[in-house]
Amino acid sequence: MSVFFDEVGPELYRENAFRITGLAVDATARDIRRRSEELRLKERLGVSQGAGATVLPLSPPPDATVTDQAMQRLRDPARRLEDEFFWFWPSRDGGPDEAIAALRRGDADTAERLWQESSADPATAAHNLAVLAHLRALDRTAEHEHGDGLDPAGRALWAKAFTYWTRVVADPAVWTLVDTRVSQIADPRLTPETATRMRSRLPAALLSINARLAVRAARDGRHDDAAAHVALMRRSGFATATVMDVLAHAVEPDTARLRSLGENAERTIDADPARGAEVTARFLEQAMSLLGTLRALLGDDDPAIQGAGDEIASRVLRCLVPYARATDDWPTTTGLLERVQPLATTESVRTRIEENLAAARSNLLFATCWFCKANPTDEASTHEQKMWGDLQTEYVGPYIRYNWQRIAIGVPRCARCAARHRRTIRTGRWATLLLLAAAVLTLVVLDNSLVLAMVLFGVCMVTWFGSLPVYGLPRGAFQQVMAFDPVRERMSAGWKLGERQGGSQT
């Protein structure tokens, strides 16, 4: 049993055996043999096949290999029937076929008009109008594919083609003609159900052409063209379920590649966790490119897009966990998790990403010196900021007891910043002593120097006050401590700096 239209694609009419050979769809076996011999003779003589009386000849003309393949196709009854369906049927009214003659002259507009006006053979005319509009739409798309894309004229041709094809699918007279042709061929592979099968498969076959064009455009970065083809499919007049099935089938290679890329990345990192950053970044770059293709075809709200986003986010998370454990490279881990966080759509995946991102940010916060934001933390140099809070009131008989908690928040600091802080405090103290000494000397040595001495004393007091450490830190460094997230969050919750003595007060 033949599967019809399984090879239909954008080259449908350029690969049509009747267009390649120049034969009519009602050509007999004798006509095929004579045409084959004629073309072989021309090849031996080095004579061009020429357009002759061919309907809409190809440019450039097909070579001998392509022609031989077309001849072989015409000798296969099932393949021939398919090519007959996608080419122009002769009129059955018995007179000259003026529309076909117009096509031989290259006058497609006249052929279209004649078929539109046809009343003697409306089924044949309806079929030929669909084929002509479809062929012109595909030819124009091929001409503009690498130029200005699918222009308004091209979109109009596609809309016309779908209008005609929906009429063909719905017209029982067309399928009666197909059924008659099946009976004439009398091949055991063609059964009484052949016309019915062809009719049922035709919408998906036609839509698959636009789906393939959309995929090609999306992969080339021509997202406007991709969206235009998808929009044409949705407005084709065919069932929405068929459109969605065709699109899903068209993107299967991309979704499969997405899964394959993720699996390869995980295997590589399992073998060598230290390469996690490099491998994950490369996977994410490739995955985002594929996701862009899928979005151009399906739109952001399609369940397949949401599934792909979850797939990418989950893969990145599984890649980064062993890498972070092996290297403690929290800046890279945090950056990559932040990139995939918007991709997670389901609650479970989003929660896992958020929890791991919070942990990575926390580790990043404590792994880098808070003061210089550059050097790694030196555990021995960590500044402990003591705080107390969570004040509770307890009534014990006639007494009131106040209970509170005390904590020490470690503010990450490197050895260099710790040394700089100690040096700043010492410098302030020495400056205060020097100014005090200068003030005393001024009073002792110089006459009438009370004003100058008072000024020096004033400067001395200011310097002394400014040099006083605040919880063991220079004032500037203390202001940085106040901006440290854990300290700031406790302060917002009502906690106080310092260490309140005792655990209760009555």
Short mmCIF file of C-alpha atoms in Angstrom, two decimals:
data_model
loop_
_atom_site.label_atom_id
_atom_site.label_comp_id
_atom_site.label_asym_id
_atom_site.label_seq_id
_atom_site.Cartn_x
_atom_site.Cartn_y
_atom_site.Cartn_z
CA MET A 1 0.00 0.00 0.00
CA SER A 2 1.48 3.35 -1.07
CA VAL A 3 1.80 6.25 1.36
CA PHE A 4 0.85 9.28 -0.67
CA PHE A 5 2.40 12.72 -0.30
CA ASP A 6 5.12 11.53 2.10
CA GLU A 7 7.80 13.23 -0.03
CA VAL A 8 5.98 16.52 -0.61
CA GLY A 9 8.21 19.54 0.03
CA PRO A 10 9.10 23.03 -1.21
CA GLU A 11 10.55 21.54 -4.43
CA LEU A 12 7.21 19.86 -5.20
CA TYR A 13 6.75 21.40 -8.66
CA ARG A 14 10.41 21.68 -9.57
CA GLU A 15 10.68 17.92 -9.07
CA ASN A 16 7.39 17.08 -10.78
CA ALA A 17 8.04 14.44 -13.44
CA PHE A 18 5.64 16.02 -15.94
CA ARG A 19 7.23 19.46 -15.62
CA ILE A 20 10.72 18.00 -15.99
CA THR A 21 9.93 15.84 -19.03
CA GLY A 22 7.47 18.20 -20.69
CA LEU A 23 4.88 15.41 -20.95
CA ALA A 24 1.17 15.87 -20.32
CA VAL A 25 -0.51 14.01 -17.49
CA ASP A 26 -2.44 11.86 -19.98
CA ALA A 27 0.80 10.68 -21.66
CA THR A 28 0.72 6.99 -22.60
CA ALA A 29 3.50 4.50 -22.04
CA ARG A 30 4.36 4.96 -25.73
CA ASP A 31 4.56 8.76 -25.27
CA ILE A 32 6.91 8.29 -22.30
CA ARG A 33 9.16 5.91 -24.27
CA ARG A 34 9.35 8.21 -27.29
CA ARG A 35 10.08 11.26 -25.13
CA SER A 36 12.79 9.34 -23.29
CA GLU A 37 14.45 8.31 -26.57
CA GLU A 38 14.18 11.87 -27.88
CA LEU A 39 15.92 13.30 -24.82
CA ARG A 40 18.68 10.68 -24.92
CA LEU A 41 19.32 11.44 -28.60
CA LYS A 42 19.57 15.15 -27.88
CA GLU A 43 22.04 14.41 -25.09
CA ARG A 44 24.27 12.33 -27.42
CA LEU A 45 24.19 15.07 -30.06
CA GLY A 46 24.89 17.73 -27.47
CA VAL A 47 21.65 19.51 -28.33
CA SER A 48 19.80 21.38 -25.60
CA GLN A 49 16.49 19.92 -24.60
CA GLY A 50 14.96 23.35 -24.95
CA ALA A 51 11.66 24.54 -23.65
CA GLY A 52 9.74 23.64 -26.78
CA ALA A 53 6.05 23.32 -25.99
CA THR A 54 6.68 22.49 -22.30
CA VAL A 55 4.26 23.88 -19.74
CA LEU A 56 6.09 26.33 -17.45
CA PRO A 57 9.59 24.99 -18.25
CA LEU A 58 12.27 24.97 -15.57
CA SER A 59 15.14 27.42 -15.68
CA PRO A 60 17.84 26.24 -15.92
CA PRO A 61 16.67 23.12 -17.78
CA PRO A 62 17.09 19.81 -15.90
CA ASP A 63 20.15 17.71 -16.68
CA ALA A 64 20.08 14.16 -18.01
CA THR A 65 20.26 12.57 -14.55
CA VAL A 66 17.25 14.50 -13.29
CA THR A 67 15.33 13.69 -16.47
CA ASP A 68 16.11 9.96 -16.21
CA GLN A 69 14.89 9.95 -12.60
CA ALA A 70 11.67 11.65 -13.70
CA MET A 71 11.13 9.04 -16.40
CA GLN A 72 11.60 6.27 -13.84
CA ARG A 73 9.06 7.94 -11.61
CA LEU A 74 6.49 7.96 -14.40
CA ARG A 75 6.90 4.19 -14.76
CA ASP A 76 5.83 3.74 -11.13
CA PRO A 77 2.00 3.90 -11.13
CA ALA A 78 1.71 5.18 -7.54
CA ARG A 79 4.38 7.86 -7.98
CA ARG A 80 2.93 8.84 -11.33
CA LEU A 81 -0.53 9.27 -9.81
CA GLU A 82 0.92 11.64 -7.21
CA ASP A 83 2.72 13.70 -9.88
CA GLU A 84 -0.45 13.76 -11.97
CA PHE A 85 -2.32 15.16 -9.01
CA PHE A 86 0.16 18.03 -8.65
CA TRP A 87 0.13 18.96 -12.33
CA PHE A 88 -2.38 20.36 -14.80
CA TRP A 89 -5.24 18.13 -15.88
CA PRO A 90 -6.50 18.44 -19.47
CA SER A 91 -10.03 19.65 -20.06
CA ARG A 92 -12.68 16.97 -20.55
CA ASP A 93 -15.04 19.08 -22.66
CA GLY A 94 -13.64 17.70 -25.92
CA GLY A 95 -12.47 20.99 -27.41
CA PRO A 96 -9.03 22.64 -27.57
CA ASP A 97 -7.55 23.21 -24.14
CA GLU A 98 -6.94 26.95 -24.37
CA ALA A 99 -5.80 27.24 -20.76
CA ILE A 100 -3.02 24.65 -21.21
CA ALA A 101 -2.08 26.36 -24.48
CA ALA A 102 -1.79 29.67 -22.63
CA LEU A 103 0.54 28.04 -20.11
CA ARG A 104 2.72 26.71 -22.94
CA ARG A 105 3.03 30.31 -24.12
CA GLY A 106 3.99 31.35 -20.59
CA ASP A 107 0.72 33.26 -20.09
CA ALA A 108 -0.33 32.07 -16.63
CA ASP A 109 -2.75 34.96 -16.10
CA THR A 110 -4.82 33.98 -19.12
CA ALA A 111 -4.85 30.33 -18.04
CA GLU A 112 -6.08 31.36 -14.60
CA ARG A 113 -8.83 33.51 -16.08
CA LEU A 114 -10.01 30.73 -18.40
CA TRP A 115 -10.22 28.25 -15.54
CA GLN A 116 -12.05 30.76 -13.37
CA GLU A 117 -14.62 31.20 -16.16
CA SER A 118 -14.90 27.48 -16.93
CA SER A 119 -18.37 25.97 -16.62
CA ALA A 120 -18.04 22.87 -18.80
CA ASP A 121 -15.53 21.12 -16.50
CA PRO A 122 -15.57 22.87 -13.09
CA ALA A 123 -13.82 20.06 -11.18
CA THR A 124 -10.79 20.07 -13.48
CA ALA A 125 -10.73 23.87 -13.45
CA ALA A 126 -10.86 23.98 -9.64
CA HIS A 127 -7.97 21.53 -9.40
CA ASN A 128 -5.83 23.38 -11.98
CA LEU A 129 -6.42 26.74 -10.28
CA ALA A 130 -5.11 25.26 -7.03
CA VAL A 131 -2.03 23.79 -8.72
CA LEU A 132 -1.27 27.04 -10.60
CA ALA A 133 -1.63 29.27 -7.53
CA HIS A 134 0.45 26.88 -5.43
CA LEU A 135 3.19 26.64 -8.06
CA ARG A 136 3.38 30.42 -8.43
CA ALA A 137 3.50 30.88 -4.64
CA LEU A 138 6.37 28.39 -4.30
CA ASP A 139 8.29 29.86 -7.24
CA ARG A 140 7.99 33.38 -5.84
CA THR A 141 9.04 32.19 -2.40
CA ALA A 142 12.15 30.55 -3.88
CA GLU A 143 13.01 33.73 -5.81
CA HIS A 144 12.77 35.95 -2.72
CA GLU A 145 13.95 33.52 -0.05
CA HIS A 146 17.46 34.96 0.18
CA GLY A 147 16.47 38.51 -0.71
CA ASP A 148 13.70 40.59 0.79
CA GLY A 149 11.84 37.55 2.08
CA LEU A 150 8.16 36.77 1.74
CA ASP A 151 6.74 40.01 0.35
CA PRO A 152 3.04 41.01 0.30
CA ALA A 153 2.62 39.70 -3.25
CA GLY A 154 4.02 36.34 -2.19
CA ARG A 155 1.71 36.18 0.82
CA ALA A 156 -1.25 36.96 -1.42
CA LEU A 157 -0.29 34.10 -3.73
CA TRP A 158 -0.11 31.73 -0.76
CA ALA A 159 -3.49 32.87 0.52
CA LYS A 160 -4.99 32.29 -2.94
CA ALA A 161 -3.40 28.84 -3.16
CA PHE A 162 -4.87 27.75 0.16
CA THR A 163 -8.28 29.09 -0.84
CA TYR A 164 -8.23 26.98 -3.99
CA TRP A 165 -6.88 23.89 -2.23
CA THR A 166 -9.56 23.96 0.48
CA ARG A 167 -12.13 23.99 -2.30
CA VAL A 168 -10.44 21.00 -3.93
CA VAL A 169 -10.48 19.04 -0.68
CA ALA A 170 -14.17 19.81 -0.20
CA ASP A 171 -15.24 19.16 -3.82
CA PRO A 172 -16.41 15.51 -4.27
CA ALA A 173 -16.30 15.91 -8.05
CA VAL A 174 -12.51 16.33 -7.94
CA TRP A 175 -12.11 13.10 -6.01
CA THR A 176 -14.44 11.28 -8.34
CA LEU A 177 -11.97 12.14 -11.10
CA VAL A 178 -9.09 10.82 -8.98
CA ASP A 179 -11.03 7.63 -8.29
CA THR A 180 -11.68 7.21 -12.01
CA ARG A 181 -7.99 7.64 -12.76
CA VAL A 182 -7.10 4.98 -10.13
CA SER A 183 -9.43 2.56 -11.88
CA GLN A 184 -7.83 3.33 -15.27
CA ILE A 185 -4.32 2.64 -13.94
CA ALA A 186 -5.48 -0.73 -12.60
CA ASP A 187 -2.43 -1.34 -10.45
CA PRO A 188 -2.77 -3.67 -7.42
CA ARG A 189 -1.05 -1.08 -5.20
CA LEU A 190 -3.87 1.35 -5.92
CA THR A 191 -7.07 0.26 -4.20
CA PRO A 192 -10.62 1.64 -4.20
CA GLU A 193 -9.65 3.53 -1.02
CA THR A 194 -6.72 5.32 -2.68
CA ALA A 195 -8.65 8.49 -3.52
CA THR A 196 -10.05 8.64 0.01
CA ARG A 197 -6.57 8.25 1.51
CA MET A 198 -5.17 10.94 -0.76
CA ARG A 199 -8.00 13.27 0.18
CA SER A 200 -7.47 12.75 3.90
CA ARG A 201 -3.69 13.24 3.68
CA LEU A 202 -3.70 16.25 1.36
CA PRO A 203 -4.23 19.04 3.98
CA ALA A 204 -1.29 17.88 6.13
CA ALA A 205 0.89 17.43 3.04
CA LEU A 206 0.18 20.96 1.81
CA LEU A 207 0.71 22.47 5.27
CA SER A 208 3.98 20.57 5.69
CA ILE A 209 5.47 22.57 2.82
CA ASN A 210 4.94 25.85 4.67
CA ALA A 211 6.12 24.23 7.89
CA ARG A 212 9.39 23.24 6.25
CA LEU A 213 9.78 26.71 4.77
CA ALA A 214 9.11 28.22 8.20
CA VAL A 215 11.70 25.97 9.85
CA ARG A 216 14.26 26.85 7.18
CA ALA A 217 13.57 30.58 7.62
CA ALA A 218 13.78 30.37 11.42
CA ARG A 219 17.09 28.53 11.30
CA ASP A 220 18.45 31.17 8.93
CA GLY A 221 17.38 33.91 11.33
CA ARG A 222 14.54 35.11 9.07
CA HIS A 223 11.99 35.05 11.85
CA ASP A 224 9.55 37.37 10.05
CA ASP A 225 9.33 34.92 7.16
CA ALA A 226 8.92 32.01 9.58
CA ALA A 227 6.09 33.79 11.38
CA ALA A 228 4.48 34.66 8.02
CA HIS A 229 4.41 31.01 6.93
CA VAL A 230 2.98 29.92 10.27
CA ALA A 231 0.31 32.63 10.00
CA LEU A 232 -0.56 31.41 6.48
CA MET A 233 -0.94 27.89 7.85
CA ARG A 234 -3.25 29.06 10.62
CA ARG A 235 -5.39 30.98 8.11
CA SER A 236 -5.30 28.23 5.50
CA GLY A 237 -8.84 27.05 6.17
CA PHE A 238 -7.69 23.61 7.23
CA ALA A 239 -8.44 22.20 10.68
CA THR A 240 -6.53 23.80 13.56
CA ALA A 241 -5.63 20.36 14.90
CA THR A 242 -4.04 19.47 11.57
CA VAL A 243 -2.03 22.69 11.57
CA MET A 244 -0.75 22.04 15.10
CA ASP A 245 0.12 18.42 14.31
CA VAL A 246 2.10 19.48 11.23
CA LEU A 247 3.98 22.14 13.17
CA ALA A 248 4.76 19.71 15.98
CA HIS A 249 6.10 17.21 13.45
CA ALA A 250 8.18 19.93 11.75
CA VAL A 251 9.96 20.88 14.98
CA GLU A 252 10.61 17.32 16.13
CA PRO A 253 14.22 17.39 14.83
CA ASP A 254 14.90 20.55 16.84
CA THR A 255 13.36 19.23 20.04
CA ALA A 256 15.26 15.96 19.59
CA ARG A 257 18.50 17.88 19.05
CA LEU A 258 17.79 19.91 22.19
CA ARG A 259 17.49 16.71 24.22
CA SER A 260 20.62 15.26 22.62
CA LEU A 261 22.68 18.38 23.35
CA GLY A 262 21.59 18.30 27.00
CA GLU A 263 22.38 14.62 27.41
CA ASN A 264 25.83 15.07 25.86
CA ALA A 265 26.57 18.04 28.13
CA GLU A 266 25.61 16.06 31.24
CA ARG A 267 27.75 13.08 30.23
CA THR A 268 30.75 15.33 29.58
CA ILE A 269 30.44 17.04 32.98
CA ASP A 270 29.90 13.76 34.82
CA ALA A 271 33.24 12.61 33.40
CA ASP A 272 35.04 15.90 34.09
CA PRO A 273 33.16 18.28 36.44
CA ALA A 274 35.89 20.94 36.12
CA ARG A 275 34.76 21.57 32.51
CA GLY A 276 31.25 22.38 33.67
CA ALA A 277 31.33 26.11 32.96
CA GLU A 278 32.65 25.71 29.43
CA VAL A 279 30.31 22.84 28.54
CA THR A 280 27.24 24.43 30.10
CA ALA A 281 27.83 27.78 28.40
CA ARG A 282 28.21 26.07 25.01
CA PHE A 283 25.06 23.99 25.57
CA LEU A 284 23.11 27.09 26.60
CA GLU A 285 24.20 29.00 23.50
CA GLN A 286 23.12 26.14 21.21
CA ALA A 287 19.92 25.55 23.15
CA MET A 288 18.89 29.21 22.99
CA SER A 289 19.37 29.15 19.21
CA LEU A 290 17.07 26.14 18.95
CA LEU A 291 14.59 27.75 21.32
CA GLY A 292 14.55 30.83 19.08
CA THR A 293 13.62 28.61 16.14
CA LEU A 294 10.85 26.94 18.12
CA ARG A 295 9.48 30.27 19.31
CA ALA A 296 9.40 31.65 15.77
CA LEU A 297 7.33 28.64 14.71
CA LEU A 298 5.09 27.95 17.68
CA GLY A 299 4.87 31.20 19.64
CA ASP A 300 5.74 31.78 23.28
CA ASP A 301 2.50 30.34 24.67
CA ASP A 302 2.74 26.94 23.02
CA PRO A 303 3.13 24.06 25.52
CA ALA A 304 6.12 22.79 23.52
CA ILE A 305 7.92 26.09 24.12
CA GLN A 306 7.24 25.90 27.83
CA GLY A 307 8.49 22.31 27.86
CA ALA A 308 11.64 23.32 26.00
CA GLY A 309 12.27 26.12 28.50
CA ASP A 310 11.96 23.68 31.38
CA GLU A 311 14.22 21.24 29.55
CA ILE A 312 16.97 23.84 29.11
CA ALA A 313 16.70 25.15 32.68
CA SER A 314 16.76 21.65 34.18
CA ARG A 315 19.74 20.57 32.06
CA VAL A 316 21.74 23.66 33.02
CA LEU A 317 20.99 23.06 36.69
CA ARG A 318 22.07 19.42 36.50
CA CYS A 319 25.26 20.48 34.73
CA LEU A 320 26.15 23.21 37.21
CA VAL A 321 25.64 21.30 40.47
CA PRO A 322 28.68 18.99 40.06
CA TYR A 323 30.72 21.85 38.60
CA ALA A 324 30.04 24.17 41.55
CA ARG A 325 30.81 21.43 44.05
CA ALA A 326 34.11 20.69 42.34
CA THR A 327 35.31 24.26 41.79
CA ASP A 328 33.45 26.67 44.11
CA ASP A 329 33.18 28.96 41.07
CA TRP A 330 30.13 30.79 42.33
CA PRO A 331 30.31 33.85 40.02
CA THR A 332 30.01 31.66 36.91
CA THR A 333 27.43 29.38 38.49
CA THR A 334 25.30 32.32 39.57
CA GLY A 335 25.53 34.00 36.16
CA LEU A 336 24.42 30.88 34.26
CA LEU A 337 21.54 30.18 36.64
CA GLU A 338 20.37 33.78 36.28
CA ARG A 339 20.33 33.35 32.49
CA VAL A 340 18.06 30.29 32.59
CA GLN A 341 15.81 31.42 35.45
CA PRO A 342 13.30 33.15 33.07
CA LEU A 343 13.05 29.96 30.99
CA ALA A 344 11.58 27.83 33.78
CA THR A 345 7.79 27.70 33.49
CA THR A 346 6.45 24.87 35.64
CA GLU A 347 6.33 25.41 39.39
CA SER A 348 8.63 22.51 40.22
CA VAL A 349 11.41 23.56 37.84
CA ARG A 350 11.08 27.23 38.76
CA THR A 351 11.34 26.37 42.46
CA ARG A 352 14.47 24.25 41.96
CA ILE A 353 16.15 27.00 39.96
CA GLU A 354 15.24 29.67 42.52
CA GLU A 355 16.46 27.58 45.47
CA ASN A 356 19.77 26.74 43.83
CA LEU A 357 20.23 30.32 42.62
CA ALA A 358 19.66 31.59 46.16
CA ALA A 359 22.26 29.13 47.46
CA ALA A 360 24.73 30.13 44.74
CA ARG A 361 24.22 33.82 45.47
CA SER A 362 24.75 33.17 49.19
CA ASN A 363 27.94 31.26 48.49
CA LEU A 364 29.06 34.00 46.13
CA LEU A 365 28.33 36.60 48.78
CA PHE A 366 30.48 34.87 51.39
CA ALA A 367 33.19 33.70 49.01
CA THR A 368 34.24 37.21 47.95
CA CYS A 369 35.49 40.04 50.16
CA TRP A 370 32.55 42.35 50.79
CA PHE A 371 34.78 45.39 51.09
CA CYS A 372 36.88 45.26 47.94
CA LYS A 373 34.48 43.01 45.94
CA ALA A 374 37.50 41.37 44.31
CA ASN A 375 39.64 39.16 46.52
CA PRO A 376 38.53 35.82 47.94
CA THR A 377 37.48 35.75 51.54
CA ASP A 378 40.11 35.00 54.18
CA GLU A 379 38.34 33.12 56.97
CA ALA A 380 40.72 34.46 59.64
CA SER A 381 40.03 38.03 58.49
CA THR A 382 36.22 37.79 58.52
CA HIS A 383 34.65 40.67 60.43
CA GLU A 384 32.06 39.56 63.00
CA GLN A 385 29.24 42.04 63.38
CA LYS A 386 27.41 41.36 66.61
CA MET A 387 23.68 42.09 66.80
CA TRP A 388 20.81 41.50 69.16
CA GLY A 389 17.07 41.40 68.63
CA ASP A 390 13.87 39.38 68.69
CA LEU A 391 12.95 41.02 71.95
CA GLN A 392 10.31 39.08 73.87
CA THR A 393 8.34 40.21 76.95
CA GLU A 394 7.59 37.66 79.66
CA TYR A 395 5.47 38.29 82.76
CA VAL A 396 6.66 36.40 85.83
CA GLY A 397 4.41 37.16 88.79
CA PRO A 398 4.74 40.87 89.51
CA TYR A 399 7.86 41.14 87.35
CA ILE A 400 8.46 41.78 83.69
CA ARG A 401 11.25 39.85 82.05
CA TYR A 402 12.75 40.84 78.68
CA ASN A 403 14.42 38.14 76.63
CA TRP A 404 16.39 38.59 73.43
CA GLN A 405 18.69 36.76 71.08
CA ARG A 406 22.28 37.54 70.12
CA ILE A 407 24.02 36.64 66.90
CA ALA A 408 27.31 37.36 65.17
CA ILE A 409 27.09 37.85 61.40
CA GLY A 410 30.29 37.08 59.56
CA VAL A 411 31.04 39.77 56.97
CA PRO A 412 33.50 38.26 54.44
CA ARG A 413 36.80 40.10 54.29
CA CYS A 414 40.15 39.41 52.67
CA ALA A 415 43.48 39.69 54.47
CA ARG A 416 44.42 42.79 52.48
CA CYS A 417 41.27 44.70 53.48
CA ALA A 418 41.69 43.62 57.10
CA ALA A 419 45.24 44.99 57.12
CA ARG A 420 44.06 48.20 55.46
CA HIS A 421 41.35 48.67 58.09
CA ARG A 422 43.84 48.21 60.94
CA ARG A 423 46.24 50.60 59.24
CA THR A 424 43.52 53.24 58.83
CA ILE A 425 42.65 53.08 62.52
CA ARG A 426 46.31 53.34 63.57
CA THR A 427 46.92 56.24 61.22
CA GLY A 428 43.96 58.15 62.67
CA ARG A 429 45.26 57.66 66.18
CA TRP A 430 48.76 58.82 65.30
CA ALA A 431 47.36 61.84 63.49
CA THR A 432 45.37 62.76 66.59
CA LEU A 433 48.47 62.52 68.80
CA LEU A 434 50.53 64.62 66.39
CA LEU A 435 47.89 67.34 66.24
CA LEU A 436 47.59 67.33 70.03
CA ALA A 437 51.34 67.69 70.36
CA ALA A 438 51.34 70.52 67.86
CA ALA A 439 48.66 72.35 69.81
CA VAL A 440 50.60 72.02 73.08
CA LEU A 441 53.82 73.20 71.47
CA THR A 442 52.01 76.19 70.01
CA LEU A 443 50.89 77.31 73.45
CA VAL A 444 54.28 76.77 75.05
CA VAL A 445 56.58 78.13 72.39
CA LEU A 446 54.64 80.86 70.65
CA ASP A 447 53.34 84.06 72.25
CA ASN A 448 49.84 85.27 71.54
CA SER A 449 49.04 81.92 69.95
CA LEU A 450 45.85 81.05 71.82
CA VAL A 451 43.68 81.27 68.72
CA LEU A 452 45.98 79.04 66.71
CA ALA A 453 46.19 76.57 69.58
CA MET A 454 42.39 76.46 69.83
CA VAL A 455 42.15 75.76 66.12
CA LEU A 456 44.65 72.93 66.41
CA PHE A 457 42.76 71.53 69.40
CA GLY A 458 39.55 71.66 67.35
CA VAL A 459 41.15 69.85 64.45
CA CYS A 460 42.60 67.37 66.91
CA MET A 461 39.14 66.62 68.33
CA VAL A 462 37.64 66.20 64.87
CA THR A 463 40.46 63.89 63.85
CA TRP A 464 40.14 61.94 67.06
CA PHE A 465 36.39 61.52 66.60
CA GLY A 466 36.79 60.56 62.97
CA SER A 467 39.45 58.00 63.77
CA LEU A 468 37.40 56.23 66.40
CA PRO A 469 36.61 52.70 65.16
CA VAL A 470 32.96 51.70 64.91
CA TYR A 471 32.58 48.10 66.04
CA GLY A 472 36.24 47.58 65.26
CA LEU A 473 36.16 49.15 61.77
CA PRO A 474 36.95 52.52 60.21
CA ARG A 475 33.79 54.52 59.64
CA GLY A 476 33.86 54.02 55.87
CA ALA A 477 34.17 50.26 56.22
CA PHE A 478 31.39 50.25 58.82
CA GLN A 479 29.05 51.92 56.31
CA GLN A 480 29.78 49.02 53.97
CA VAL A 481 28.87 46.59 56.75
CA MET A 482 25.53 48.35 57.10
CA ALA A 483 24.87 47.59 53.42
CA PHE A 484 25.70 43.89 53.80
CA ASP A 485 22.50 42.01 53.00
CA PRO A 486 22.27 39.83 56.14
CA VAL A 487 22.95 42.86 58.36
CA ARG A 488 20.54 45.06 56.42
CA GLU A 489 17.80 42.43 56.58
CA ARG A 490 18.21 42.06 60.36
CA MET A 491 18.15 45.83 60.80
CA SER A 492 14.93 45.98 58.77
CA ALA A 493 13.47 43.36 61.12
CA GLY A 494 14.23 45.54 64.16
CA TRP A 495 17.55 44.08 65.28
CA LYS A 496 20.19 46.34 66.85
CA LEU A 497 23.93 46.53 66.45
CA GLY A 498 26.19 45.50 69.26
CA GLU A 499 25.87 42.96 72.02
CA ARG A 500 23.29 43.54 74.71
CA GLN A 501 24.60 41.99 77.90
CA GLY A 502 22.76 39.18 79.57
CA GLY A 503 19.95 37.07 78.29
CA SER A 504 17.13 38.79 80.13
CA GLN A 505 16.24 41.89 82.13
CA THR A 506 13.60 42.41 84.82
#
